[in-house]
Amino acid sequence: MEATQQQQKFSKPLIYMLIGSAFILALSLGVRHGFGLYLVPMSHEFGWSHQVFSLAIAFQNLLWGAVQPFTGALADKYGSKKVVAVGGVLYTIGLLLMSISSNALLLDFSVGLIIGLALSATSFSVLLSAVGRAAHPSKRSMAMGIASAAGSFGQFIMLPTTLLLIKNFGWSSALIITAILVVLIVPLAWMLKAPMYVAPNAVSQATRPNLSFKEILKIAFNHKPFLWLALGFLVCGFQVVFLGIHLPGYLIDHGFDASTGTVFLALVGLFNIVGTYAAGWLGDKYSKPHLLMGLYGLRGVAIVAFLMLPLSIWTVYAFGIVMGILWLSTVPLTNGIVANMFGVKYLTMLSGIVFFTHQVGSFFGGWLGGLNHDITGNYNIIWALSIALSVLGVLVHFFVNEEAVVDD
């Protein structure tokens, strides 16, 4: 009994990896969640419609998702630290080019192409998969939740920091300073060295044939619960990118200043720490698909309440707190289901496939938000679509289970 408990504890290499992953996610996602703050100043300076910036962000999300399975396959084969280090270099280059983007083409190249590639190497799919491989199966969901929660602190810190940099130095200088911070991802990548957890009876399993990439992909695409899980993640992508990019502009349209939207996003980041940790903890104890059904349902309720209540600074902040708890709580649960279904050997690649649908949703949440605003001057259609998608998110997880298809 004591030996079993000892095996389930976080090892020193895993703790070391958790710290490194937290800092990398804090930088990568903290900067990424602040991109919405650049929409208004860049659009005003160059006379762009909202759709120009929105389309660049939408392209970023779509490319990020499209290359994520391939980035994941590289991480599975060559190791996470090398992939993350390359991603840190690309992220830095992308931010520097963004700082001189005076036309739509250069914006699409920097924000869309380069940073999209960088995010595929420095965000959840690669880092949480590395953590999940190193953790004991009974603690896997919690370990992913801890890394997600600590990384969420970056959003809380980076959003007000980004706003202060833009106000005091201008948007271009703010991006250069941010690039200097992001380059720290490169040395932090060398903290991702924890070995994969190996069960005590692994020797008796050693004679099992190893599945190739092609074989595991065939199994995954023929497993309907995996496909339903992927569809559900599309809802998450649409909602978080629509709110992250367009809520500051929505609030400005209703007479609030830029700081209100920044505080909203900072509250999302702060309470996301609570939400992702709680989701990881609950995911080790209760059905992950049922938890996901609850999360998507509560998102829909929160959006309806926000739109029906009189808009004030207090309802904005309350919405930020509630959405923060529900924001990326889906991530450790979704990745945990993939790990339970197929094991951890190809977890990064398979999580990347699920994440692709998340990014398809992100593309439409970012782009359609800007398009709808340019055509109608408001976001009414996108709000209604966000509510409808919450219902979809609840329904599809009725068909998801965690039963193992491939053993570790």
mmCIF file of C-alpha atoms in Angstrom:
data_model
loop_
_atom_site.group_PDB
_atom_site.id
_atom_site.type_symbol
_atom_site.label_atom_id
_atom_site.label_comp_id
_atom_site.label_asym_id
_atom_site.label_seq_id
_atom_site.Cartn_x
_atom_site.Cartn_y
_atom_site.Cartn_z
ATOM 1 C CA MET A 1 0.000 0.000 0.000
ATOM 2 C CA GLU A 2 2.764 2.434 0.974
ATOM 3 C CA ALA A 3 4.701 1.492 -2.168
ATOM 4 C CA THR A 4 1.651 2.268 -4.309
ATOM 5 C CA GLN A 5 1.176 5.645 -2.643
ATOM 6 C CA GLN A 6 4.863 6.407 -3.116
ATOM 7 C CA GLN A 7 4.612 5.631 -6.851
ATOM 8 C CA GLN A 8 1.645 7.995 -7.182
ATOM 9 C CA LYS A 9 3.521 10.977 -5.713
ATOM 10 C CA PHE A 10 4.946 13.608 -8.026
ATOM 11 C CA SER A 11 8.627 12.849 -8.638
ATOM 12 C CA LYS A 12 11.247 15.582 -8.510
ATOM 13 C CA PRO A 13 11.727 15.549 -12.307
ATOM 14 C CA LEU A 14 7.942 15.890 -12.728
ATOM 15 C CA ILE A 15 7.802 18.809 -10.289
ATOM 16 C CA TYR A 16 10.669 20.415 -12.196
ATOM 17 C CA MET A 17 8.740 19.881 -15.440
ATOM 18 C CA LEU A 18 5.562 21.332 -13.919
ATOM 19 C CA ILE A 19 7.427 24.508 -12.972
ATOM 20 C CA GLY A 20 8.951 24.867 -16.430
ATOM 21 C CA SER A 21 5.626 24.138 -18.145
ATOM 22 C CA ALA A 22 3.859 26.707 -15.971
ATOM 23 C CA PHE A 23 6.311 29.478 -16.890
ATOM 24 C CA ILE A 24 6.240 28.570 -20.591
ATOM 25 C CA LEU A 25 2.433 28.502 -20.678
ATOM 26 C CA ALA A 26 2.299 31.750 -18.697
ATOM 27 C CA LEU A 27 4.437 33.493 -21.310
ATOM 28 C CA SER A 28 2.976 31.838 -24.394
ATOM 29 C CA LEU A 29 -0.698 32.087 -23.511
ATOM 30 C CA GLY A 30 -0.390 35.283 -21.486
ATOM 31 C CA VAL A 31 0.922 37.107 -24.554
ATOM 32 C CA ARG A 32 -1.546 35.395 -26.874
ATOM 33 C CA HIS A 33 -4.565 36.367 -24.750
ATOM 34 C CA GLY A 34 -3.439 39.999 -24.893
ATOM 35 C CA PHE A 35 -3.639 40.252 -28.695
ATOM 36 C CA GLY A 36 -7.171 41.632 -28.467
ATOM 37 C CA LEU A 37 -5.757 44.773 -26.858
ATOM 38 C CA TYR A 38 -3.920 45.588 -30.093
ATOM 39 C CA LEU A 39 -7.051 45.483 -32.276
ATOM 40 C CA VAL A 40 -8.240 49.043 -31.611
ATOM 41 C CA PRO A 41 -4.891 50.939 -31.635
ATOM 42 C CA MET A 42 -3.558 49.175 -34.746
ATOM 43 C CA SER A 43 -6.871 49.505 -36.587
ATOM 44 C CA HIS A 44 -7.071 53.212 -35.765
ATOM 45 C CA GLU A 45 -3.490 53.957 -36.788
ATOM 46 C CA PHE A 46 -3.717 52.239 -40.180
ATOM 47 C CA GLY A 47 -7.397 52.815 -40.928
ATOM 48 C CA TRP A 48 -8.253 49.111 -40.906
ATOM 49 C CA SER A 49 -11.725 47.676 -40.406
ATOM 50 C CA HIS A 50 -12.074 45.273 -37.475
ATOM 51 C CA GLN A 51 -12.093 42.395 -39.938
ATOM 52 C CA VAL A 52 -8.432 42.954 -40.958
ATOM 53 C CA PHE A 53 -7.062 42.264 -37.473
ATOM 54 C CA SER A 54 -9.738 39.643 -36.758
ATOM 55 C CA LEU A 55 -8.847 37.714 -39.913
ATOM 56 C CA ALA A 56 -5.143 37.642 -38.963
ATOM 57 C CA ILE A 57 -6.018 36.219 -35.534
ATOM 58 C CA ALA A 58 -8.453 33.775 -37.124
ATOM 59 C CA PHE A 59 -5.730 32.623 -39.527
ATOM 60 C CA GLN A 60 -3.363 32.213 -36.581
ATOM 61 C CA ASN A 61 -5.814 29.958 -34.777
ATOM 62 C CA LEU A 62 -6.613 27.871 -37.834
ATOM 63 C CA LEU A 63 -2.938 27.346 -38.730
ATOM 64 C CA TRP A 64 -2.113 26.628 -35.083
ATOM 65 C CA GLY A 65 -4.715 23.875 -35.072
ATOM 66 C CA ALA A 66 -3.827 22.509 -38.523
ATOM 67 C CA VAL A 67 -0.141 21.993 -37.705
ATOM 68 C CA GLN A 68 -0.713 20.897 -34.081
ATOM 69 C CA PRO A 69 -0.926 17.143 -34.867
ATOM 70 C CA PHE A 70 2.345 17.351 -36.837
ATOM 71 C CA THR A 71 4.053 19.393 -34.109
ATOM 72 C CA GLY A 72 2.740 16.834 -31.640
ATOM 73 C CA ALA A 73 4.127 13.961 -33.690
ATOM 74 C CA LEU A 74 7.537 15.670 -33.709
ATOM 75 C CA ALA A 75 7.371 16.134 -29.929
ATOM 76 C CA ASP A 76 6.397 12.460 -29.472
ATOM 77 C CA LYS A 77 9.354 11.363 -31.628
ATOM 78 C CA TYR A 78 12.132 13.843 -30.757
ATOM 79 C CA GLY A 79 11.121 15.176 -27.345
ATOM 80 C CA SER A 80 9.110 18.139 -26.122
ATOM 81 C CA LYS A 81 12.030 20.350 -25.101
ATOM 82 C CA LYS A 82 13.449 20.649 -28.639
ATOM 83 C CA VAL A 83 10.048 21.454 -30.148
ATOM 84 C CA VAL A 84 9.253 24.029 -27.445
ATOM 85 C CA ALA A 85 12.647 25.722 -27.873
ATOM 86 C CA VAL A 86 12.101 26.140 -31.624
ATOM 87 C CA GLY A 87 8.629 27.467 -30.867
ATOM 88 C CA GLY A 88 10.101 30.087 -28.531
ATOM 89 C CA VAL A 89 12.412 31.344 -31.294
ATOM 90 C CA LEU A 90 9.536 31.562 -33.788
ATOM 91 C CA TYR A 91 7.325 33.364 -31.265
ATOM 92 C CA THR A 92 9.991 36.009 -30.701
ATOM 93 C CA ILE A 93 10.468 36.562 -34.434
ATOM 94 C CA GLY A 94 6.703 36.790 -34.970
ATOM 95 C CA LEU A 95 6.256 39.462 -32.302
ATOM 96 C CA LEU A 96 9.127 41.539 -33.698
ATOM 97 C CA LEU A 97 7.605 41.395 -37.196
ATOM 98 C CA MET A 98 4.172 42.227 -35.776
ATOM 99 C CA SER A 99 5.670 45.393 -34.277
ATOM 100 C CA ILE A 100 6.379 46.694 -37.803
ATOM 101 C CA SER A 101 3.209 45.364 -39.472
ATOM 102 C CA SER A 102 1.713 48.342 -41.321
ATOM 103 C CA ASN A 103 -0.380 46.362 -43.808
ATOM 104 C CA ALA A 104 -2.666 43.346 -43.791
ATOM 105 C CA LEU A 105 -0.199 41.073 -45.604
ATOM 106 C CA LEU A 106 2.594 41.549 -43.065
ATOM 107 C CA LEU A 107 0.111 41.234 -40.217
ATOM 108 C CA ASP A 108 -1.124 37.901 -41.598
ATOM 109 C CA PHE A 109 2.488 36.726 -42.018
ATOM 110 C CA SER A 110 3.619 37.687 -38.507
ATOM 111 C CA VAL A 111 0.538 37.177 -36.321
ATOM 112 C CA GLY A 112 -1.039 34.504 -38.475
ATOM 113 C CA LEU A 113 1.729 32.333 -39.913
ATOM 114 C CA ILE A 114 4.767 32.667 -37.645
ATOM 115 C CA ILE A 115 3.005 33.055 -34.292
ATOM 116 C CA GLY A 116 0.491 30.375 -35.297
ATOM 117 C CA LEU A 117 3.377 27.933 -35.809
ATOM 118 C CA ALA A 118 5.000 29.078 -32.561
ATOM 119 C CA LEU A 119 1.843 28.515 -30.525
ATOM 120 C CA SER A 120 1.546 24.947 -31.801
ATOM 121 C CA ALA A 121 4.910 24.262 -30.145
ATOM 122 C CA THR A 122 4.546 26.290 -26.921
ATOM 123 C CA SER A 123 0.991 25.714 -25.743
ATOM 124 C CA PHE A 124 -1.243 23.107 -24.170
ATOM 125 C CA SER A 125 -1.002 20.131 -26.521
ATOM 126 C CA VAL A 126 2.780 19.747 -26.293
ATOM 127 C CA LEU A 127 3.267 20.790 -22.676
ATOM 128 C CA LEU A 128 0.316 19.030 -21.059
ATOM 129 C CA SER A 129 1.081 15.861 -22.979
ATOM 130 C CA ALA A 130 4.638 15.933 -21.658
ATOM 131 C CA VAL A 131 3.302 16.375 -18.124
ATOM 132 C CA GLY A 132 0.689 13.656 -18.635
ATOM 133 C CA ARG A 133 3.299 11.149 -19.810
ATOM 134 C CA ALA A 134 5.434 11.714 -16.732
ATOM 135 C CA ALA A 135 2.608 11.506 -14.156
ATOM 136 C CA HIS A 136 1.120 8.421 -12.539
ATOM 137 C CA PRO A 137 -2.205 7.598 -14.311
ATOM 138 C CA SER A 138 -4.204 8.263 -11.131
ATOM 139 C CA LYS A 139 -2.651 11.740 -10.854
ATOM 140 C CA ARG A 140 -2.489 12.539 -14.573
ATOM 141 C CA SER A 141 -5.565 14.770 -14.720
ATOM 142 C CA MET A 142 -4.469 16.697 -11.620
ATOM 143 C CA ALA A 143 -0.937 17.197 -12.981
ATOM 144 C CA MET A 144 -2.376 18.625 -16.207
ATOM 145 C CA GLY A 145 -4.697 20.824 -14.155
ATOM 146 C CA ILE A 146 -1.810 22.179 -12.090
ATOM 147 C CA ALA A 147 0.210 23.059 -15.194
ATOM 148 C CA SER A 148 -2.844 24.701 -16.790
ATOM 149 C CA ALA A 149 -3.708 26.609 -13.631
ATOM 150 C CA ALA A 150 -0.206 27.927 -13.066
ATOM 151 C CA GLY A 151 0.036 28.875 -16.728
ATOM 152 C CA SER A 152 -3.235 30.795 -16.424
ATOM 153 C CA PHE A 153 -1.524 33.153 -14.003
ATOM 154 C CA GLY A 154 0.353 34.485 -17.024
ATOM 155 C CA GLN A 155 -2.897 35.791 -18.481
ATOM 156 C CA PHE A 156 -3.658 37.585 -15.214
ATOM 157 C CA ILE A 157 -0.209 39.212 -15.194
ATOM 158 C CA MET A 158 0.350 39.834 -18.897
ATOM 159 C CA LEU A 159 -2.975 41.510 -19.741
ATOM 160 C CA PRO A 160 -2.627 44.558 -17.473
ATOM 161 C CA THR A 161 1.090 44.624 -18.255
ATOM 162 C CA THR A 162 0.335 44.707 -21.988
ATOM 163 C CA LEU A 163 -2.203 47.505 -21.536
ATOM 164 C CA LEU A 164 0.302 49.565 -19.528
ATOM 165 C CA LEU A 165 2.986 49.028 -22.165
ATOM 166 C CA ILE A 166 0.624 50.093 -24.960
ATOM 167 C CA LYS A 167 -0.514 53.205 -23.080
ATOM 168 C CA ASN A 168 2.987 54.292 -22.046
ATOM 169 C CA PHE A 169 5.114 53.240 -25.031
ATOM 170 C CA GLY A 170 2.681 52.629 -27.907
ATOM 171 C CA TRP A 171 1.629 49.337 -29.448
ATOM 172 C CA SER A 172 4.808 48.802 -31.499
ATOM 173 C CA SER A 173 7.226 49.243 -28.591
ATOM 174 C CA ALA A 174 4.963 47.108 -26.416
ATOM 175 C CA LEU A 175 5.389 44.242 -28.872
ATOM 176 C CA ILE A 176 9.190 44.597 -28.882
ATOM 177 C CA ILE A 177 9.299 44.471 -25.078
ATOM 178 C CA THR A 178 6.982 41.457 -25.126
ATOM 179 C CA ALA A 179 9.278 39.700 -27.608
ATOM 180 C CA ILE A 180 12.178 40.115 -25.162
ATOM 181 C CA LEU A 181 10.108 38.346 -22.495
ATOM 182 C CA VAL A 182 9.000 35.552 -24.817
ATOM 183 C CA VAL A 183 12.577 34.614 -25.734
ATOM 184 C CA LEU A 184 12.826 33.215 -22.172
ATOM 185 C CA ILE A 185 10.811 30.233 -23.426
ATOM 186 C CA VAL A 186 13.964 28.901 -25.098
ATOM 187 C CA PRO A 187 16.009 28.238 -21.904
ATOM 188 C CA LEU A 188 12.865 27.216 -19.995
ATOM 189 C CA ALA A 189 12.311 24.411 -22.519
ATOM 190 C CA TRP A 190 15.261 22.527 -21.016
ATOM 191 C CA MET A 191 13.236 21.996 -17.831
ATOM 192 C CA LEU A 192 11.028 19.502 -19.712
ATOM 193 C CA LYS A 193 13.128 16.451 -18.921
ATOM 194 C CA ALA A 194 10.940 14.177 -16.767
ATOM 195 C CA PRO A 195 10.871 10.593 -18.146
ATOM 196 C CA MET A 196 7.646 8.838 -19.095
ATOM 197 C CA TYR A 197 5.975 7.032 -16.201
ATOM 198 C CA VAL A 198 6.444 3.262 -16.514
ATOM 199 C CA ALA A 199 4.173 0.911 -14.594
ATOM 200 C CA PRO A 200 5.824 -1.697 -12.342
ATOM 201 C CA ASN A 201 4.461 -4.501 -14.589
ATOM 202 C CA ALA A 202 5.845 -2.882 -17.734
ATOM 203 C CA VAL A 203 8.258 -5.785 -18.271
ATOM 204 C CA SER A 204 5.366 -8.206 -18.766
ATOM 205 C CA GLN A 205 3.895 -5.827 -21.336
ATOM 206 C CA ALA A 206 7.133 -5.397 -23.230
ATOM 207 C CA THR A 207 6.292 -8.175 -25.656
ATOM 208 C CA ARG A 208 3.224 -6.286 -26.938
ATOM 209 C CA PRO A 209 3.752 -4.989 -30.469
ATOM 210 C CA ASN A 210 4.198 -1.228 -30.760
ATOM 211 C CA LEU A 211 1.595 0.551 -32.853
ATOM 212 C CA SER A 212 2.837 2.819 -35.624
ATOM 213 C CA PHE A 213 1.618 6.393 -36.160
ATOM 214 C CA LYS A 214 -0.535 5.146 -39.043
ATOM 215 C CA GLU A 215 -2.093 2.357 -36.981
ATOM 216 C CA ILE A 216 -2.922 4.561 -33.985
ATOM 217 C CA LEU A 217 -4.453 7.185 -36.288
ATOM 218 C CA LYS A 218 -6.654 4.546 -37.939
ATOM 219 C CA ILE A 219 -7.834 3.340 -34.533
ATOM 220 C CA ALA A 220 -8.545 6.912 -33.366
ATOM 221 C CA PHE A 221 -10.521 7.940 -36.438
ATOM 222 C CA ASN A 222 -12.617 4.763 -36.249
ATOM 223 C CA HIS A 223 -13.459 5.408 -32.572
ATOM 224 C CA LYS A 224 -16.675 7.465 -32.523
ATOM 225 C CA PRO A 225 -16.331 8.799 -28.926
ATOM 226 C CA PHE A 226 -12.980 10.320 -29.975
ATOM 227 C CA LEU A 227 -14.694 12.108 -32.878
ATOM 228 C CA TRP A 228 -17.498 13.393 -30.632
ATOM 229 C CA LEU A 229 -14.879 14.658 -28.178
ATOM 230 C CA ALA A 230 -13.150 16.542 -30.983
ATOM 231 C CA LEU A 231 -16.445 18.115 -32.073
ATOM 232 C CA GLY A 232 -17.130 19.268 -28.524
ATOM 233 C CA PHE A 233 -13.770 21.034 -28.364
ATOM 234 C CA LEU A 234 -14.824 23.193 -31.343
ATOM 235 C CA VAL A 235 -17.325 24.904 -29.038
ATOM 236 C CA CYS A 236 -14.587 25.833 -26.579
ATOM 237 C CA GLY A 237 -12.423 27.387 -29.288
ATOM 238 C CA PHE A 238 -15.230 29.498 -30.739
ATOM 239 C CA GLN A 239 -16.297 30.920 -27.400
ATOM 240 C CA VAL A 240 -12.925 31.715 -25.832
ATOM 241 C CA VAL A 241 -11.505 33.407 -28.935
ATOM 242 C CA PHE A 242 -14.655 35.415 -29.596
ATOM 243 C CA LEU A 243 -14.641 36.713 -26.015
ATOM 244 C CA GLY A 244 -10.865 37.124 -25.813
ATOM 245 C CA ILE A 245 -10.595 39.142 -29.026
ATOM 246 C CA HIS A 246 -13.907 40.964 -29.234
ATOM 247 C CA LEU A 247 -15.220 41.571 -25.713
ATOM 248 C CA PRO A 248 -12.890 44.578 -25.157
ATOM 249 C CA GLY A 249 -14.248 46.095 -28.387
ATOM 250 C CA TYR A 250 -17.825 45.198 -27.397
ATOM 251 C CA LEU A 251 -17.368 47.085 -24.139
ATOM 252 C CA ILE A 252 -15.834 50.100 -25.920
ATOM 253 C CA ASP A 253 -18.919 50.136 -28.201
ATOM 254 C CA HIS A 254 -21.040 50.424 -25.044
ATOM 255 C CA GLY A 255 -19.125 53.360 -23.581
ATOM 256 C CA PHE A 256 -16.519 51.624 -21.423
ATOM 257 C CA ASP A 257 -12.808 52.410 -21.701
ATOM 258 C CA ALA A 258 -10.092 49.946 -22.671
ATOM 259 C CA SER A 259 -9.172 49.229 -19.054
ATOM 260 C CA THR A 260 -12.572 47.610 -18.392
ATOM 261 C CA GLY A 261 -12.003 44.968 -21.061
ATOM 262 C CA THR A 262 -8.481 44.428 -19.777
ATOM 263 C CA VAL A 263 -9.716 43.871 -16.229
ATOM 264 C CA PHE A 264 -12.320 41.432 -17.594
ATOM 265 C CA LEU A 265 -9.635 39.373 -19.343
ATOM 266 C CA ALA A 266 -7.340 39.593 -16.308
ATOM 267 C CA LEU A 267 -10.151 38.264 -14.096
ATOM 268 C CA VAL A 268 -10.656 35.452 -16.589
ATOM 269 C CA GLY A 269 -6.963 34.597 -16.247
ATOM 270 C CA LEU A 270 -7.027 34.799 -12.450
ATOM 271 C CA PHE A 271 -10.111 32.643 -11.938
ATOM 272 C CA ASN A 272 -9.019 30.276 -14.667
ATOM 273 C CA ILE A 273 -6.349 29.225 -12.169
ATOM 274 C CA VAL A 274 -9.121 28.046 -9.852
ATOM 275 C CA GLY A 275 -11.122 26.492 -12.674
ATOM 276 C CA THR A 276 -8.356 24.482 -14.323
ATOM 277 C CA TYR A 277 -6.968 23.182 -11.023
ATOM 278 C CA ALA A 278 -10.459 22.194 -9.865
ATOM 279 C CA ALA A 279 -11.177 20.511 -13.215
ATOM 280 C CA GLY A 280 -7.945 18.505 -12.966
ATOM 281 C CA TRP A 281 -8.732 17.456 -9.388
ATOM 282 C CA LEU A 282 -12.346 16.547 -10.170
ATOM 283 C CA GLY A 283 -11.282 14.726 -13.346
ATOM 284 C CA ASP A 284 -9.362 12.175 -11.272
ATOM 285 C CA LYS A 285 -12.502 11.465 -9.198
ATOM 286 C CA TYR A 286 -15.519 11.825 -11.495
ATOM 287 C CA SER A 287 -16.540 11.219 -15.114
ATOM 288 C CA LYS A 288 -14.694 13.679 -17.327
ATOM 289 C CA PRO A 289 -17.390 13.677 -20.053
ATOM 290 C CA HIS A 290 -20.037 14.523 -17.444
ATOM 291 C CA LEU A 291 -17.868 17.327 -16.101
ATOM 292 C CA LEU A 292 -17.475 18.699 -19.642
ATOM 293 C CA MET A 293 -21.249 18.619 -20.120
ATOM 294 C CA GLY A 294 -21.614 20.709 -16.979
ATOM 295 C CA LEU A 295 -18.940 23.184 -18.064
ATOM 296 C CA TYR A 296 -20.456 23.850 -21.488
ATOM 297 C CA GLY A 297 -23.949 24.133 -20.030
ATOM 298 C CA LEU A 298 -22.799 26.654 -17.424
ATOM 299 C CA ARG A 299 -21.051 28.710 -20.129
ATOM 300 C CA GLY A 300 -24.342 29.048 -21.985
ATOM 301 C CA VAL A 301 -26.166 30.086 -18.816
ATOM 302 C CA ALA A 302 -23.461 32.659 -18.014
ATOM 303 C CA ILE A 303 -23.643 34.224 -21.495
ATOM 304 C CA VAL A 304 -27.446 34.459 -21.351
ATOM 305 C CA ALA A 305 -27.287 36.082 -17.914
ATOM 306 C CA PHE A 306 -24.628 38.576 -19.060
ATOM 307 C CA LEU A 307 -26.737 39.669 -22.033
ATOM 308 C CA MET A 308 -30.013 39.888 -20.111
ATOM 309 C CA LEU A 309 -28.737 41.808 -17.086
ATOM 310 C CA PRO A 310 -28.176 45.594 -17.312
ATOM 311 C CA LEU A 311 -24.613 46.169 -18.533
ATOM 312 C CA SER A 312 -22.439 47.688 -15.829
ATOM 313 C CA ILE A 313 -18.875 47.446 -14.645
ATOM 314 C CA TRP A 314 -20.012 44.973 -11.982
ATOM 315 C CA THR A 315 -21.804 42.639 -14.393
ATOM 316 C CA VAL A 316 -18.707 42.748 -16.639
ATOM 317 C CA TYR A 317 -16.443 41.775 -13.768
ATOM 318 C CA ALA A 318 -18.856 39.079 -12.522
ATOM 319 C CA PHE A 319 -18.974 37.653 -16.051
ATOM 320 C CA GLY A 320 -15.159 37.637 -16.086
ATOM 321 C CA ILE A 321 -15.031 35.681 -12.817
ATOM 322 C CA VAL A 322 -17.601 33.088 -13.932
ATOM 323 C CA MET A 323 -16.108 32.658 -17.393
ATOM 324 C CA GLY A 324 -12.642 32.443 -15.850
ATOM 325 C CA ILE A 325 -13.689 29.422 -13.810
ATOM 326 C CA LEU A 326 -15.131 27.835 -16.960
ATOM 327 C CA TRP A 327 -12.524 29.180 -19.441
ATOM 328 C CA LEU A 328 -9.890 26.493 -20.013
ATOM 329 C CA SER A 329 -11.176 23.968 -17.492
ATOM 330 C CA THR A 330 -12.039 21.931 -20.571
ATOM 331 C CA VAL A 331 -8.364 21.413 -21.450
ATOM 332 C CA PRO A 332 -7.113 19.020 -18.712
ATOM 333 C CA LEU A 333 -10.396 17.092 -18.928
ATOM 334 C CA THR A 334 -10.260 16.729 -22.718
ATOM 335 C CA ASN A 335 -6.572 15.768 -22.765
ATOM 336 C CA GLY A 336 -7.200 13.385 -19.887
ATOM 337 C CA ILE A 337 -9.921 11.599 -21.862
ATOM 338 C CA VAL A 338 -7.578 11.198 -24.841
ATOM 339 C CA ALA A 339 -4.911 9.738 -22.535
ATOM 340 C CA ASN A 340 -7.410 7.292 -21.031
ATOM 341 C CA MET A 341 -8.577 6.214 -24.485
ATOM 342 C CA PHE A 342 -5.219 5.695 -26.174
ATOM 343 C CA GLY A 343 -2.470 5.830 -23.552
ATOM 344 C CA VAL A 344 0.351 8.351 -23.525
ATOM 345 C CA LYS A 345 2.843 7.223 -26.163
ATOM 346 C CA TYR A 346 1.147 9.209 -28.938
ATOM 347 C CA LEU A 347 -0.733 11.590 -26.636
ATOM 348 C CA THR A 348 0.719 14.791 -28.092
ATOM 349 C CA MET A 349 -0.268 13.912 -31.645
ATOM 350 C CA LEU A 350 -3.762 12.685 -30.741
ATOM 351 C CA SER A 351 -4.404 15.658 -28.466
ATOM 352 C CA GLY A 352 -3.276 17.806 -31.383
ATOM 353 C CA ILE A 353 -5.944 16.271 -33.607
ATOM 354 C CA VAL A 354 -8.648 17.075 -31.063
ATOM 355 C CA PHE A 355 -7.147 20.533 -30.655
ATOM 356 C CA PHE A 356 -7.461 21.129 -34.407
ATOM 357 C CA THR A 357 -11.243 21.240 -34.090
ATOM 358 C CA HIS A 358 -10.800 23.654 -31.175
ATOM 359 C CA GLN A 359 -8.875 25.915 -33.510
ATOM 360 C CA VAL A 360 -11.456 25.609 -36.284
ATOM 361 C CA GLY A 361 -13.888 27.000 -33.737
ATOM 362 C CA SER A 362 -11.320 29.649 -32.810
ATOM 363 C CA PHE A 363 -11.006 30.689 -36.457
ATOM 364 C CA PHE A 364 -14.724 31.269 -36.797
ATOM 365 C CA GLY A 365 -15.059 32.877 -33.352
ATOM 366 C CA GLY A 366 -12.327 35.397 -34.183
ATOM 367 C CA TRP A 367 -13.187 36.066 -37.820
ATOM 368 C CA LEU A 368 -16.996 36.044 -37.670
ATOM 369 C CA GLY A 369 -16.917 38.350 -34.658
ATOM 370 C CA GLY A 370 -15.090 40.997 -36.686
ATOM 371 C CA LEU A 371 -17.142 40.374 -39.844
ATOM 372 C CA ASN A 372 -20.440 40.613 -37.975
ATOM 373 C CA HIS A 373 -19.322 43.865 -36.333
ATOM 374 C CA ASP A 374 -18.252 45.415 -39.644
ATOM 375 C CA ILE A 375 -21.576 44.548 -41.312
ATOM 376 C CA THR A 376 -24.038 45.239 -38.496
ATOM 377 C CA GLY A 377 -22.106 47.368 -36.001
ATOM 378 C CA ASN A 378 -22.799 44.846 -33.235
ATOM 379 C CA TYR A 379 -22.128 41.265 -32.142
ATOM 380 C CA ASN A 380 -25.721 40.044 -31.708
ATOM 381 C CA ILE A 381 -25.541 37.117 -34.135
ATOM 382 C CA ILE A 382 -22.273 35.853 -32.625
ATOM 383 C CA TRP A 383 -23.684 36.043 -29.097
ATOM 384 C CA ALA A 384 -26.662 33.931 -30.206
ATOM 385 C CA LEU A 385 -24.340 31.450 -31.932
ATOM 386 C CA SER A 386 -22.220 31.165 -28.769
ATOM 387 C CA ILE A 387 -25.307 30.205 -26.765
ATOM 388 C CA ALA A 388 -26.390 27.638 -29.374
ATOM 389 C CA LEU A 389 -22.907 26.124 -29.365
ATOM 390 C CA SER A 390 -23.069 25.684 -25.578
ATOM 391 C CA VAL A 391 -26.109 23.463 -26.134
ATOM 392 C CA LEU A 392 -24.136 21.508 -28.752
ATOM 393 C CA GLY A 393 -21.255 21.144 -26.278
ATOM 394 C CA VAL A 394 -23.588 19.529 -23.751
ATOM 395 C CA LEU A 395 -25.199 17.180 -26.268
ATOM 396 C CA VAL A 396 -22.084 15.748 -27.927
ATOM 397 C CA HIS A 397 -20.541 14.679 -24.623
ATOM 398 C CA PHE A 398 -23.446 12.296 -24.075
ATOM 399 C CA PHE A 399 -21.656 10.137 -26.651
ATOM 400 C CA VAL A 400 -18.154 10.374 -25.144
ATOM 401 C CA ASN A 401 -16.708 7.807 -22.739
ATOM 402 C CA GLU A 402 -13.267 7.223 -21.239
ATOM 403 C CA GLU A 403 -12.936 3.513 -21.930
ATOM 404 C CA ALA A 404 -9.441 2.441 -22.968
ATOM 405 C CA VAL A 405 -9.064 1.577 -26.641
ATOM 406 C CA VAL A 406 -5.268 1.150 -26.460
ATOM 407 C CA ASP A 407 -3.520 0.238 -23.212
ATOM 408 C CA ASP A 408 -0.494 2.188 -21.997
#
